[in-house]
Each structure stands twice: as structure tokens, then as C-alpha cells.
Amino acid sequence: MKKDFRHSMIWLHTWAGLVFCWLLYFMFVTGTLGYLDSELDSWMKPELSAAEEVSLETDLSAAVTYLQAHAADAERWFISPANHRDNPQLRVSWRYPRNSEKSNGRELINRDTGEELHHRETAGGQTLYRMHYRLHYLPSGWGFRLVGIFTLAMFIALLTGVVAHRKLFKDFFSFRPQKGKAAWLDMHNLSSIASLPFQLMITYSGLIFAISTWMPFVGVAAYDFDVKSLRADLNELRGRSSVKAAGESANLVSMDILSQNIEASINDDALVRFIEIKNPNDRNAKIFVNTHLSGPVQEQNKLQFDGRSGKLESSKEQSGALQTRNVFINLHEGLFAGPALRLLYILSGILGTLMVATGAIYYAQKRKRPTHALSKQQMLVDIVNGGTIIGLPISICVFMISNRLLAIDLDQRDDWEVHSMFLAWLASFVLAAFWVKDAMWKKLTLVLSIALFTVPIVNFFSTNRGLGQSSWQNDTLFVATDVVMLSMAAISLLLWAILSKKELRQQSPIRSSNTHSAAA
Amino acid sequence: MTIFAVLIISCLGFSCMAFAKPKHWKVIPFLSRLRHPGKRIQELMQYTGAILLILAVYTCQLNWGWALGLCFYAGALSIALFFVSLVISYFENTVKN
Amino acid sequence: MKKLNAYFRSYNGQVLLRLIAAILIGYLASNAIGVVMAKSLDRWTSLHLSEASLYASLSAFFIYSVIILWSFSVRSQKKLWRQLSVLTFIFAVLAYVI
């Protein structure tokens, strides 16, 4: 393309980055928040507090009693005992066959009374987390397909970025915040080099999710287009045996025997993640037990039990190829991460977000000339930059606030939470467009810090788990949320102060520093 | 707790590597009064930094095993590098002004 | 026709041509390479076909990315199209033959 390899790669890096940076920013922000999905879920259901962990048997019997009463004829039952950050409450769900008229359902169960737990209808952290791989407001499937393309662009941008900025690998400690435009470049380099292993891992494993949508041909053609046997072989590889219902009713094994058998066949430190009961109350009932991952590589986390006797049935060894794939997927999802590693995941995600944001800002700044007025294109880039980079966090704050302020009995309340988030995002684009000629960044940061401050305040007045009471009651989740929100608000206020100071300096009669940095 | 040890070790490792270069050495107010050591010592500091980083991965491996340890290591390295660079640049700017 | 010709000689047209080569032909090429990889892994190692094709699918996106990078690094447009189509053709034939 260009005169040598490196310049071609720089060209590709600029364009692949510029075209996709705002969507990648959205994916990075929502994906990073996805590492806190269960915490956000709990925050958005302030009526509920985490259930205390009792025995597996108590949870299973309470769940099965509930399911027998409400969905005895379902095809599958799923039970997640309350023993992990993923499931603060005992959760059940059930599914009917596709052609059935009855509808599937899911409930949180109070294990003492055996009744459903009531909570406000909310989109929760799961909706936010799902946006990072299937976007929103798109017909099903399309978001996923688009995200596959963005991920490929991200991977290309990463690889070309390594070539384009390779000089920086020799001395990666330099960050020159006083040097104007160079500061954005330095920050872009620093955040990407620091988190490069994470970025490569998260992007390539993201692509692995897209194999079935975008690269199905490799497997299909290797089987000479015999899709049926490909599917059968893949199912066998996954150890997914197809169990048909016999049609004769039979009693399900009692849960105390089952839980004893489960606990005998898993490691002492392993925890049950969820239990799937296929064809309950049938002669061919099967029980599948999934345990929580203890690390990215886990050879066996699925067990199969007979539904009538509760005996452990043969478990197959996983193949090498499937394990390789699973390692990528596990690394991406980070379900095995405890608090410390989860924090590292989040910090790496924030570095990735910084990388995308500073790259986008650097592109816009590099093309500005202090003596010229902004061209229309430059203004557009500025508006989209401001509206996305600051506007998205604002809209997520609004998402959290709307969870507290929308009327409890509103119809489709969960949808309205998401609508208000996107409306707020739209509003911040409008604000950015309104302010683009005059200190847009400064004003937007002020709005952001107000939005961040509002979250704990609204939480204080609308629930009985405000900062005072929650710290009194050792309510870690709510204290942590409030503290994080307040400190982020303080950080953005600090940013606002820095930007205001900078503006004052630029307006002062001595413009030497300004022209100096422009010349550099 | 081990994660803090790993973080500190990798911060030290990166600082060693950074201060092996006179450019970064000059920046720190206290160190800049000392004469910067010669080529030999500079190389030695580079190697010390590398050894410290290897020590960090060894600590991770001891505590968590390879699979989980490498995840911790990658995360800790990122944070340490980012932190050290920010600290150095902070000094760089306060000294110059 | 003349207009089209002039467009493809312009900067934008050159970029468009390269994009087509990288994204469309590169996609075909990476699929073909993936199939060859799956089939040859199945034939010359002890892996089962399902595992071999899973390994090939896992690396398919990497192959695709390398092809995209390569097609933006070659200087001459003609050379790119010639080499890329020969590569695709060879691997497509190989995928059919093995």
C-alpha cells in the first residue's frame, strides 16, 4: 500500500482503528462492566440480599419442591444453588420443548419458605453485559454478526499497532503529559503496551466465539459438506449425549442421596455451579452437574448422574482440541476469577478502554491546527468522540439511576431502563454537538461527575441501603458501589478542574506555552 | 496477599529497567544528585530488572500453578508497568516545571 | 466504463480494490487453507476429523488476519491480486483433492 511495510501497517492501523473505535469503545466499556455483572444485578435488586450458604441438599430440595409444584411436566430443569458470586440467591429455571404451548420461566427462590422471591423488574447487569457481544435494538443474530466483524477489526488494529508503534517497545516508560498532542499518543502507547497480553487474549478469544457465525465453512467443508455427521461428531466431542424421554413416569431420586453422591464425586474445594435435570419424573431422567471453574484449564467440570438411582454415570475425557477452545473461552469470560484476579481483569479492561479512547482522541488532535478553525469533519469527529467517550459512562449512570427512579409497577420496566440509558446517550451527543465549539470536554466531564454523584445520592433516598446504613450493616456490595461511584465522580471532577486550568492558561495573554506545544 | 508481593516485585523489576537508562534516572529529584553509574552498572540493572520479573512469574507459579498463575502474572505486569510509567512521568513533569 | 477505470486508478479506488482483495478473496483463501489444514491433520496425524476441524477453525481467524495484513503490505496491486488468487486456487484444489 505504502512505500514500506511499516507505513502500510500504520495506514491500516489508523483506518481500522478510526472506523471502529467508537463501537470498540462501547464493547470495551460494557464488556469490562460484564466482569461485574452479578454484582450489578444484585445492586439493581436492592430488595434482596445475598442468601447465606447452607448445604447443597437444602438448596436442591427447596428447588425441586418448587419445580414439582410449578413445572412438573417441563423438559428440563435448571437449579443454581446459592453458593457463589454468580448466584447470590437460589435460582431455578425450566424449559418446555420448542413446540409446547407452555412458557419457560425462571425464578429466585427463598429456600426457607419455598416461595418465589419478589423483586423489582430490572434489566440488571446481565443486559449491560450482553450488549458487549450482541449490541441492542438489533434483530436477533445481527448484533452478534456485527460484533464478529468489529472484533476482527480490533485484532487487525492490534497486530498493526504492534508494528506501527514498535519503537515504543524499546522505551515504554515515557509519557509526556505536558507535550500536548504527544501526550495522547504516549497514553495510547502506554495503555496498549501495558495490557498487550490481555488485549491479544481477549480479542482472539472473542473471535473464537464468532467461529460458528463467520467461519463455519472450515468444519463443514472438512466433512465434505456432510453437516449431519459434523454435528453428530461435535456433539460427541462435547460429551452431549441425546437423551429421549421414555414416556413412562418414574420417581426422581431424592435430593439427599443425589447431593451426597455429587459431593462424593467432586473435589472438596469444588462448588456446584448448576444442575440440569433432563426429563424429570421420567424413566429416562438424567442429571447433569456443572461445577464452577477453578482455573482457565479444567479437565472435567461436567458430571452425569442417573435420574432415578442418583448414581454417577461414565464421564468422558475431553479431547485436546475442545480443551484448547475452552481455555480461550474460559479466559475470555473469566468466570474462574476470584476477587483479586477479577480486579486485575477489570483494570486490564480499563486499560483497553483507555487505549481505544486515547487513540480516537489522538486522531482528532493530530489533525488540528491552532490557527485554523475546525473543519466540518473535524467537528463531527469531535462530537462523536465526546458523545461516546464521556457520553457512554453518563448513560450507564442514567441506567443505574433509572433502576431506582422508574415506577415499580411500570409496564416493561426492564426495557425502559435500557431505553433511558440510550436516551441519555443520545442526549449527551446533543450536548456534545451543542458545545463542540466551546470547551466541550470540560463541560461534558462536569456532567459526567454530576451523573456519577447522583447515583449514590439517589440510592440513598430511594432505598434503605444508602451509604450510611450499608456501612453500618457491613453491606459490602452497596458500600463498594457507592465508594467506587464517589471516587470516580471525584476523578472526573479533578479532570474538569485540570481542563478548566488549561483553558485559563490558553486564554491568558502570554500564549507562548500554547504555540510552543503546537510547534512541537 | 501473594498478589501484592507479585505486584511489588514486578514494580521493582520495571523500576530497575527504567532507571538503567540515564534519561529516567535524571528525573527523580533524589537520585539525580548522584552521578549516574557507568555502563556496567546500567547493564547490571537491566538484568536485575529481568530477573525480578522472572522471580514474579515464579512466585505466581508457586502459588497458583501455571494456568491460573500466568493469568495473575499478565494482569500484575500490566498494572505494574502502567503504574511505574505514571510515577516516572509525574516526576519528569514536576522536575521540569 | 472510462469513469470506472479512472475511479479504480484513483486513491479511493485503489483502497477499495485492496479492501475487496483482502476481505473477500482473503476470506476464501483462509477458508481454503483451514480446510486443507483440517483434512491434512486428519490424514497424517492420529487426530479424529472432528478434532482436526476444530483446530483448523480455531486458527482460521489468525490465518485470515495474516492474509489481510499481507494484502495491505504488498506494494503493487497487480502483484497482490495475482498472488492472492493463485494462493486461493492452489489451496482450493488441495482441499478438494485431499
XYZ file of C-alpha atoms in Angstrom:
715
model
C 0.000 0.000 0.000
C 2.600 2.490 1.138
C 6.298 2.643 0.445
C 7.304 0.082 3.048
C 5.793 -2.484 5.363
C 5.711 -0.280 8.434
C 3.965 2.620 6.726
C 1.346 0.315 5.255
C 0.694 -1.035 8.719
C 0.412 2.467 10.167
C -2.105 3.334 7.469
C -4.131 0.200 8.207
C -3.911 0.823 11.957
C -5.252 4.358 11.558
C -8.192 3.371 9.409
C -9.163 0.102 11.067
C -8.931 1.965 14.373
C -10.781 5.089 13.308
C -13.705 3.368 11.605
C -14.417 1.027 14.504
C -13.082 2.872 17.562
C -16.406 4.130 18.902
C -18.065 0.732 18.684
C -14.986 -0.897 20.178
C -15.148 1.623 22.999
C -18.753 0.608 23.621
C -17.743 -3.057 23.631
C -14.827 -2.417 25.958
C -16.876 -0.444 28.475
C -19.834 -2.821 28.573
C -17.554 -5.849 28.445
C -15.438 -4.598 31.346
C -18.614 -3.972 33.332
C -19.553 -7.537 32.386
C -16.907 -8.745 34.841
C -19.185 -7.229 37.481
C -22.464 -8.469 36.029
C -23.652 -10.391 39.073
C -22.686 -7.541 41.388
C -24.594 -5.077 39.241
C -27.546 -7.492 39.193
C -27.597 -7.526 42.975
C -27.254 -3.753 43.129
C -30.260 -3.402 40.858
C -32.369 -5.607 43.105
C -31.963 -3.744 46.392
C -34.888 -5.622 47.945
C -32.841 -8.800 48.023
C -29.750 -9.580 49.985
C -27.420 -12.469 49.301
C -28.667 -15.732 50.778
C -26.417 -17.389 53.280
C -24.724 -20.506 52.081
C -26.217 -23.636 53.581
C -25.837 -27.176 52.349
C -26.286 -28.315 48.782
C -29.039 -30.610 49.919
C -31.209 -27.808 51.348
C -30.963 -25.835 48.128
C -31.692 -28.798 45.905
C -34.697 -29.985 47.888
C -36.210 -26.496 48.073
C -35.708 -26.053 44.327
C -37.097 -29.450 43.377
C -40.139 -28.998 45.624
C -40.840 -25.691 43.910
C -40.331 -27.120 40.431
C -42.533 -30.157 41.132
C -45.311 -27.791 42.162
C -44.965 -25.312 39.276
C -43.376 -27.042 36.288
C -43.557 -30.789 36.843
C -44.033 -31.516 33.145
C -41.156 -29.391 31.813
C -38.451 -30.922 29.639
C -35.503 -29.504 31.547
C -34.987 -28.030 34.958
C -32.036 -25.896 35.900
C -31.058 -25.286 39.501
C -28.290 -22.926 40.606
C -27.575 -23.229 44.336
C -26.719 -20.038 46.205
C -23.029 -20.577 46.866
C -21.069 -18.186 44.676
C -20.921 -14.585 43.446
C -22.735 -15.711 40.307
C -25.771 -16.863 42.269
C -26.420 -14.808 45.372
C -29.847 -16.423 45.562
C -31.114 -19.889 44.851
C -32.284 -19.781 41.237
C -34.377 -22.172 39.190
C -35.476 -22.115 35.583
C -37.371 -24.538 33.422
C -37.845 -25.176 29.749
C -40.525 -26.856 27.731
C -39.948 -28.397 24.290
C -39.951 -25.921 21.427
C -43.410 -26.803 20.114
C -45.043 -26.695 23.529
C -47.622 -24.064 24.359
C -46.412 -23.621 27.925
C -43.876 -20.916 28.510
C -40.444 -21.247 30.056
C -39.746 -19.484 33.283
C -37.145 -18.559 35.848
C -37.460 -17.583 39.473
C -35.381 -16.777 42.516
C -36.441 -18.947 45.428
C -36.487 -18.320 49.133
C -35.203 -21.614 50.427
C -36.833 -21.272 53.857
C -40.385 -20.737 52.672
C -40.059 -22.360 49.253
C -41.766 -19.382 47.634
C -40.569 -17.014 44.903
C -38.561 -14.003 45.994
C -40.193 -10.803 44.810
C -38.057 -8.024 43.416
C -38.426 -5.127 41.026
C -38.427 -5.914 37.339
C -34.996 -4.878 36.144
C -32.722 -5.269 33.155
C -29.840 -5.816 35.514
C -26.147 -6.187 34.873
C -26.793 -9.097 32.523
C -28.400 -6.838 29.922
C -25.449 -4.478 30.022
C -23.048 -7.393 29.764
C -24.958 -8.903 26.831
C -24.689 -5.621 24.932
C -20.965 -6.139 24.520
C -21.443 -9.125 22.287
C -24.856 -8.627 20.747
C -25.438 -4.858 20.934
C -29.030 -3.748 21.391
C -32.115 -2.845 19.357
C -30.993 -5.157 16.567
C -32.903 -8.196 15.301
C -31.533 -11.279 16.985
C -28.355 -12.591 15.453
C -27.394 -9.364 13.706
C -25.703 -7.815 16.684
C -23.662 -10.947 17.146
C -22.637 -10.953 13.490
C -21.617 -7.286 13.570
C -19.620 -7.773 16.745
C -17.688 -10.538 14.983
C -16.627 -8.018 12.332
C -15.656 -5.405 14.926
C -13.599 -7.990 16.779
C -11.713 -8.878 13.620
C -11.034 -5.163 13.053
C -9.801 -4.934 16.636
C -7.463 -7.866 16.082
C -6.115 -6.288 12.886
C -5.682 -2.975 14.703
C -3.768 -4.719 17.487
C -1.415 -6.562 15.148
C -0.778 -3.475 13.018
C -0.425 -1.396 16.161
C 2.427 -3.589 17.353
C 4.217 -2.921 14.066
C 3.292 0.752 13.909
C 4.396 1.616 17.415
C 7.254 -0.865 17.626
C 9.763 1.864 18.510
C 7.930 2.285 21.772
C 8.831 -1.223 22.856
C 12.427 -0.118 23.320
C 11.496 2.514 25.853
C 7.978 2.160 27.133
C 8.328 4.291 30.240
C 7.868 7.637 28.608
C 4.632 9.508 28.960
C 4.842 13.230 28.270
C 1.690 14.809 29.652
C 2.941 18.346 29.037
C 3.585 17.865 25.361
C 0.031 18.399 24.110
C -0.716 16.050 21.248
C 2.181 13.759 22.066
C 0.613 13.080 25.443
C -2.369 11.372 23.799
C -0.065 9.251 21.691
C 2.025 8.334 24.716
C -1.035 7.397 26.727
C -2.318 5.328 23.810
C 1.001 3.504 23.587
C 1.443 3.067 27.295
C -2.006 1.646 27.954
C -1.833 -0.699 24.985
C 1.698 -1.949 25.611
C 0.996 -2.440 29.307
C -2.060 -4.562 28.623
C -0.999 -6.145 25.333
C -1.213 -9.786 26.523
C -4.720 -9.144 27.817
C -5.764 -7.374 24.618
C -4.487 -10.153 22.375
C -6.147 -12.781 24.550
C -9.488 -11.029 24.840
C -9.671 -10.207 21.124
C -8.657 -13.584 19.783
C -10.885 -15.432 22.208
C -13.643 -13.043 21.173
C -13.066 -14.184 17.607
C -13.387 -17.788 18.726
C -16.951 -17.044 19.804
C -17.571 -15.890 16.230
C -16.331 -19.086 14.568
C -19.770 -20.617 14.231
C -21.192 -17.445 12.650
C -18.316 -16.402 10.415
C -16.061 -19.418 9.867
C -18.454 -22.383 9.738
C -17.219 -23.366 6.296
C -13.916 -24.816 7.547
C -15.570 -27.570 9.537
C -18.364 -28.120 7.041
C -16.026 -28.462 4.090
C -13.644 -30.691 6.009
C -16.607 -33.059 6.383
C -17.306 -32.801 2.629
C -20.469 -30.818 3.369
C -21.981 -33.607 5.431
C -23.433 -31.303 8.078
C -25.305 -34.078 9.845
C -22.253 -36.137 10.717
C -20.305 -32.968 11.606
C -22.977 -32.076 14.102
C -23.085 -35.604 15.493
C -19.298 -35.673 15.860
C -19.189 -32.270 17.540
C -21.887 -33.328 19.982
C -19.931 -36.458 20.759
C -16.797 -34.348 21.238
C -18.668 -32.215 23.736
C -19.963 -35.310 25.514
C -23.513 -34.196 24.916
C -25.491 -37.378 24.737
C -29.033 -37.060 23.472
C -31.485 -38.491 25.963
C -35.040 -39.060 24.856
C -37.904 -39.237 27.302
C -39.304 -42.739 27.651
C -42.823 -41.569 28.322
C -43.168 -43.674 31.453
C -43.298 -41.791 34.677
C -40.892 -42.652 37.433
C -39.863 -41.043 40.674
C -36.911 -38.701 40.726
C -34.123 -39.651 43.107
C -34.415 -37.955 46.474
C -32.211 -34.945 46.797
C -30.326 -36.016 49.891
C -28.996 -39.083 48.072
C -28.175 -37.056 44.981
C -26.343 -34.350 46.879
C -24.343 -36.952 48.784
C -23.361 -38.602 45.519
C -22.443 -35.264 43.979
C -20.305 -34.239 46.915
C -18.572 -37.608 46.876
C -17.626 -37.311 43.220
C -16.332 -33.727 43.052
C -13.221 -32.273 44.682
C -13.504 -30.883 48.187
C -12.957 -27.295 47.092
C -15.190 -27.540 44.014
C -18.601 -25.899 44.082
C -21.676 -26.847 42.116
C -22.477 -24.154 39.557
C -25.728 -25.515 38.249
C -27.611 -28.751 37.925
C -29.627 -29.646 34.867
C -32.321 -32.264 35.215
C -33.468 -33.569 31.875
C -36.821 -35.305 31.594
C -37.678 -35.067 35.284
C -40.243 -37.600 36.530
C -39.497 -39.836 33.561
C -37.859 -43.254 33.416
C -35.026 -41.748 31.381
C -34.314 -38.832 33.700
C -30.717 -37.661 33.596
C -28.984 -35.217 35.887
C -26.028 -33.142 34.681
C -23.887 -31.364 37.214
C -21.636 -28.425 36.271
C -19.081 -27.248 38.779
C -17.515 -23.814 38.997
C -14.200 -23.461 37.245
C -11.139 -23.236 39.447
C -8.882 -22.039 36.661
C -8.741 -21.457 32.902
C -7.780 -25.077 32.268
C -10.126 -27.583 33.760
C -10.327 -31.103 32.505
C -13.594 -32.169 33.990
C -16.348 -29.902 35.140
C -19.368 -31.860 33.977
C -20.756 -34.960 35.642
C -23.710 -37.088 34.682
C -25.981 -38.901 37.110
C -28.882 -41.240 36.594
C -32.161 -39.565 37.461
C -33.782 -42.495 39.261
C -30.945 -44.037 41.204
C -28.750 -40.943 41.502
C -25.684 -42.983 40.515
C -22.706 -41.405 38.756
C -22.522 -42.433 35.112
C -19.416 -42.638 32.969
C -17.819 -39.307 32.229
C -15.803 -38.939 29.061
C -12.351 -37.437 28.808
C -12.300 -34.142 26.972
C -10.391 -34.012 23.709
C -7.361 -31.769 23.257
C -8.963 -29.570 20.625
C -12.037 -28.921 22.697
C -9.865 -28.134 25.706
C -7.864 -25.619 23.705
C -11.084 -23.936 22.666
C -12.408 -23.996 26.210
C -9.241 -22.416 27.590
C -9.753 -19.454 25.254
C -13.419 -19.155 26.197
C -12.721 -19.503 29.922
C -10.005 -16.861 29.737
C -12.408 -14.533 27.973
C -15.260 -14.987 30.404
C -13.040 -15.069 33.477
C -15.671 -16.979 35.450
C -12.912 -18.657 37.443
C -11.510 -15.346 38.671
C -11.688 -14.673 42.382
C -11.792 -11.112 43.741
C -8.094 -10.342 43.158
C -7.928 -11.711 39.642
C -11.306 -10.147 38.843
C -9.877 -6.794 39.840
C -6.924 -7.375 37.527
C -9.348 -8.292 34.741
C -11.267 -5.074 35.302
C -8.119 -2.951 35.425
C -6.875 -4.532 32.206
C -10.261 -3.838 30.658
C -9.987 -0.219 31.758
C -6.542 -0.024 30.152
C -8.117 -1.343 26.948
C -10.849 1.278 27.184
C -8.194 3.946 27.668
C -6.318 2.610 24.679
C -9.331 2.951 22.394
C -10.349 6.347 23.789
C -6.888 7.937 23.644
C -6.358 6.547 20.153
C -9.566 8.206 18.982
C -8.695 11.498 20.648
C -5.154 11.444 19.276
C -6.509 11.007 15.760
C -8.685 14.083 16.204
C -5.985 16.193 17.902
C -3.246 15.372 15.422
C -5.169 16.956 12.578
C -5.996 20.180 14.386
C -4.148 23.401 13.586
C -4.361 26.122 16.247
C -4.540 28.867 13.619
C -7.338 27.294 11.617
C -10.961 26.984 12.598
C -12.276 23.438 12.821
C -13.488 21.954 9.572
C -16.867 20.232 9.446
C -15.317 16.770 9.513
C -13.128 17.628 12.470
C -16.148 18.929 14.321
C -18.041 15.735 13.572
C -15.170 13.601 14.863
C -15.046 15.761 17.994
C -18.778 15.408 18.595
C -18.700 11.641 18.180
C -15.606 11.417 20.388
C -17.125 13.473 23.172
C -20.561 11.920 22.870
C -19.123 8.415 23.024
C -16.165 8.641 25.361
C -17.868 10.734 28.029
C -21.467 10.145 26.949
C -21.447 6.376 27.398
C -20.409 6.495 31.086
C -23.070 9.178 31.620
C -25.692 6.932 30.039
C -24.649 3.988 32.210
C -25.117 6.201 35.274
C -28.579 7.063 33.980
C -29.253 3.336 33.520
C -28.444 2.796 37.198
C -30.440 5.842 38.317
C -33.468 4.797 36.286
C -33.448 1.483 38.121
C -34.177 3.412 41.290
C -36.486 6.121 39.970
C -38.810 4.421 37.467
C -42.176 3.484 38.935
C -42.031 -0.015 40.403
C -45.186 -1.187 38.613
C -44.273 0.312 35.234
C -45.095 -1.958 32.340
C -41.915 -3.474 30.820
C -39.824 -1.690 33.348
C -36.642 -3.513 32.350
C -36.978 -2.275 28.765
C -37.498 1.264 29.969
C -34.282 1.147 31.950
C -32.437 0.379 28.733
C -34.445 2.994 26.813
C -33.489 5.648 29.331
C -29.854 4.632 29.020
C -29.885 5.096 25.262
C -31.913 8.298 25.522
C -29.286 9.676 27.866
C -26.605 8.664 25.416
C -28.457 10.463 22.638
C -28.788 13.496 24.895
C -25.057 13.566 25.511
C -24.480 13.552 21.745
C -26.779 16.547 21.510
C -24.880 18.259 24.312
C -21.575 17.483 22.605
C -22.848 18.968 19.361
C -24.094 21.998 21.220
C -20.782 22.597 22.969
C -18.367 21.431 20.311
C -17.009 24.887 19.563
C -16.571 25.865 23.155
C -14.885 23.701 25.786
C -16.881 20.559 25.047
C -14.634 18.223 27.031
C -14.691 20.394 30.123
C -18.468 20.677 30.206
C -19.056 17.018 29.445
C -16.725 15.947 32.255
C -18.686 18.151 34.622
C -21.932 16.471 33.510
C -20.293 13.087 33.991
C -19.198 13.882 37.511
C -22.688 15.140 38.377
C -24.183 11.921 36.977
C -21.727 9.825 38.983
C -22.523 11.778 42.163
C -26.227 11.324 41.570
C -26.092 7.516 41.693
C -25.204 7.155 45.407
C -27.484 10.064 46.296
C -30.491 8.561 44.524
C -29.628 5.222 46.062
C -29.545 6.861 49.481
C -33.003 8.389 49.165
C -34.794 5.607 47.306
C -33.613 2.515 49.184
C -32.775 1.713 52.759
C -29.294 0.690 51.699
C -27.676 4.111 51.380
C -24.032 4.653 52.260
C -24.635 5.324 55.950
C -26.829 2.353 56.631
C -24.932 -0.056 54.387
C -21.606 0.653 56.069
C -23.324 0.203 59.435
C -24.579 -3.204 58.341
C -21.388 -4.364 56.605
C -23.238 -4.456 53.314
C -20.034 -4.802 51.259
C -21.580 -4.628 47.815
C -23.502 -1.410 48.406
C -20.647 0.287 50.235
C -18.248 -0.672 47.451
C -20.601 0.588 44.738
C -21.082 3.912 46.477
C -17.379 4.344 47.161
C -16.448 3.496 43.577
C -19.090 5.884 42.242
C -17.971 8.685 44.536
C -14.301 8.244 43.737
C -14.982 8.146 40.011
C -17.008 11.315 40.440
C -14.051 12.861 42.259
C -11.707 11.801 39.456
C -13.903 13.355 36.795
C -14.223 16.500 38.894
C -10.428 16.589 39.032
C -10.330 16.202 35.260
C -12.775 19.070 34.986
C -10.524 21.215 37.184
C -7.456 20.365 35.099
C -9.285 21.174 31.887
C -10.520 24.494 33.314
C -6.999 25.428 34.385
C -5.669 24.570 30.966
C -8.345 26.714 29.360
C -7.430 29.671 31.584
C -3.791 29.286 30.646
C -4.668 29.264 26.969
C -6.752 32.375 27.275
C -4.040 34.315 29.094
C -2.184 36.943 27.000
C 1.102 35.052 27.094
C 0.430 32.324 24.608
C 3.980 31.038 24.497
C 3.264 27.670 26.025
C 0.421 27.076 23.649
C 2.307 27.968 20.488
C 5.271 26.040 21.756
C 3.318 22.862 22.118
C 1.748 23.409 18.704
C 5.182 23.693 17.162
C 6.309 20.531 18.872
C -1.868 -11.455 49.669
C 0.545 -13.066 47.228
C -0.826 -10.772 44.558
C 0.609 -7.791 46.434
C 4.004 -9.473 46.578
C 3.857 -10.141 42.859
C 2.808 -6.550 42.175
C 5.644 -5.146 44.297
C 8.236 -7.431 42.751
C 7.180 -6.526 39.222
C 7.071 -2.800 40.084
C 10.650 -3.114 41.371
C 11.654 -5.009 38.262
C 10.238 -2.372 35.950
C 11.792 0.443 38.002
C 15.192 -1.241 37.721
C 14.774 -1.463 33.976
C 13.668 2.153 33.741
C 16.430 3.573 35.906
C 19.023 1.683 33.942
C 18.518 4.467 31.398
C 20.113 7.816 32.366
C 17.102 9.584 30.821
C 14.783 8.313 33.533
C 17.402 8.394 36.263
C 17.855 12.138 35.923
C 14.196 12.738 36.535
C 13.968 11.604 40.136
C 14.925 14.517 42.457
C 16.811 12.427 44.987
C 18.625 10.166 42.520
C 19.588 12.934 40.127
C 22.065 14.356 42.639
C 24.025 11.136 42.456
C 26.256 10.594 39.483
C 24.721 8.110 37.133
C 26.605 4.805 37.240
C 28.614 3.575 34.309
C 27.717 1.184 31.517
C 28.482 -1.892 33.607
C 26.066 -0.979 36.354
C 23.451 0.042 33.810
C 23.598 -3.390 32.254
C 23.517 -4.965 35.667
C 20.355 -3.027 36.484
C 18.749 -4.208 33.272
C 19.495 -7.803 34.200
C 18.296 -7.300 37.769
C 15.010 -5.992 36.402
C 14.615 -9.008 34.146
C 15.469 -11.365 36.995
C 12.912 -9.704 39.241
C 10.252 -10.151 36.575
C 11.171 -13.824 36.298
C 11.001 -14.054 40.076
C 7.481 -12.657 39.872
C 6.362 -15.347 37.451
C 7.977 -17.959 39.677
C 6.023 -16.650 42.665
C 2.814 -16.866 40.661
C 3.588 -20.398 39.577
C 4.339 -21.477 43.150
C 1.137 -20.048 44.473
C -1.411 -20.763 41.766
C 0.177 -23.213 39.336
C 0.862 -22.419 35.699
C -2.650 -21.974 34.344
C -4.000 -19.579 36.919
C -0.566 -18.161 37.770
C 0.024 -16.860 34.259
C -3.326 -15.036 34.359
C -2.284 -13.318 37.583
C 1.162 -12.621 36.137
C -0.164 -10.986 32.980
C -2.536 -8.804 34.977
C 0.093 -7.831 37.535
C 2.639 -6.955 34.837
C 0.162 -4.660 33.103
C -0.706 -2.803 36.258
C 2.928 -2.565 37.398
C 4.152 -1.219 34.067
C 1.361 1.336 33.908
C 1.949 2.436 37.478
C 5.747 2.771 37.154
C 5.422 4.774 33.957
C 2.900 7.131 35.521
C 5.117 7.699 38.560
C 8.165 8.398 36.417
C 6.242 10.812 34.233
C 4.896 12.563 37.310
C 8.448 13.230 38.476
C 9.505 14.160 34.977
C 6.916 16.920 34.908
C 7.358 18.270 38.408
C 11.128 18.458 37.905
C 10.943 20.256 34.597
C 8.467 22.875 35.779
C -16.558 2.382 -18.355
C -13.928 5.061 -18.626
C -15.185 6.623 -15.448
C -14.950 3.314 -13.628
C -11.444 2.817 -14.915
C -10.433 6.254 -13.709
C -12.003 5.579 -10.310
C -10.015 2.412 -9.808
C -6.849 4.289 -10.659
C -7.605 6.965 -8.067
C -6.577 6.661 -4.430
C -10.060 5.728 -3.237
C -10.432 3.149 -5.956
C -7.092 1.590 -5.118
C -8.108 1.326 -1.478
C -11.457 -0.199 -2.461
C -9.747 -2.774 -4.670
C -7.406 -3.702 -1.868
C -10.290 -3.991 0.575
C -12.076 -6.346 -1.813
C -8.934 -8.416 -2.226
C -8.211 -8.549 1.490
C -11.719 -9.136 2.781
C -13.417 -11.232 0.096
C -10.563 -13.139 -1.523
C -8.723 -13.308 1.791
C -11.830 -14.881 3.304
C -11.953 -17.502 0.571
C -8.231 -18.154 0.929
C -8.347 -18.519 4.698
C -11.276 -20.921 4.440
C -9.441 -22.975 1.854
C -6.286 -23.046 3.980
C -8.353 -24.029 7.005
C -9.970 -26.917 5.145
C -6.597 -28.140 3.898
C -5.259 -27.906 7.440
C -8.198 -29.871 8.847
C -8.022 -32.561 6.223
C -4.267 -32.980 6.403
C -4.297 -33.094 10.198
C -6.921 -35.808 9.930
C -4.966 -37.749 7.321
C -1.402 -37.534 8.600
C -1.863 -37.427 12.349
C -3.882 -39.556 14.698
C -6.438 -36.796 15.309
C -10.068 -37.521 14.606
C -11.631 -35.415 11.868
C -13.836 -33.547 14.348
C -10.819 -32.523 16.417
C -8.786 -31.657 13.341
C -11.515 -29.389 12.023
C -11.880 -27.750 15.429
C -8.148 -26.974 15.497
C -8.394 -25.624 11.956
C -11.409 -23.461 12.847
C -9.575 -22.095 15.882
C -6.688 -20.925 13.709
C -8.834 -19.774 10.772
C -9.227 -16.227 12.079
C -5.492 -15.945 12.622
C -4.830 -17.041 9.047
C -7.427 -14.547 7.828
C -5.811 -11.698 9.779
C -2.354 -12.511 8.443
C -3.718 -12.524 4.894
C -5.367 -9.137 5.465
C -2.130 -7.680 6.833
C -0.181 -9.140 3.944
C -2.557 -7.798 1.314
C -2.190 -4.296 2.666
C 1.596 -4.553 2.791
C 2.233 -5.650 -0.830
C 3.106 -2.604 -2.876
C 1.788 -3.422 -6.287
C -1.921 -4.016 -6.726
C -1.391 -6.386 -9.664
C 1.080 -8.493 -7.756
C -1.341 -8.728 -4.844
C -4.261 -9.924 -6.945
C -2.117 -12.384 -8.867
C -0.501 -13.912 -5.796
C -3.660 -13.977 -3.726
C -5.750 -15.645 -6.399
C -3.032 -18.205 -7.153
C -2.797 -18.971 -3.436
C -6.557 -19.357 -3.135
C -6.749 -21.515 -6.225
C -3.950 -23.836 -5.104
C -5.451 -24.345 -1.664
C -8.960 -24.788 -3.034
C -7.671 -27.527 -5.337
C -5.716 -29.097 -2.493
C -8.801 -29.015 -0.271
C -10.739 -30.803 -2.984
C -8.031 -33.386 -3.677
C -7.028 -34.432 -0.162
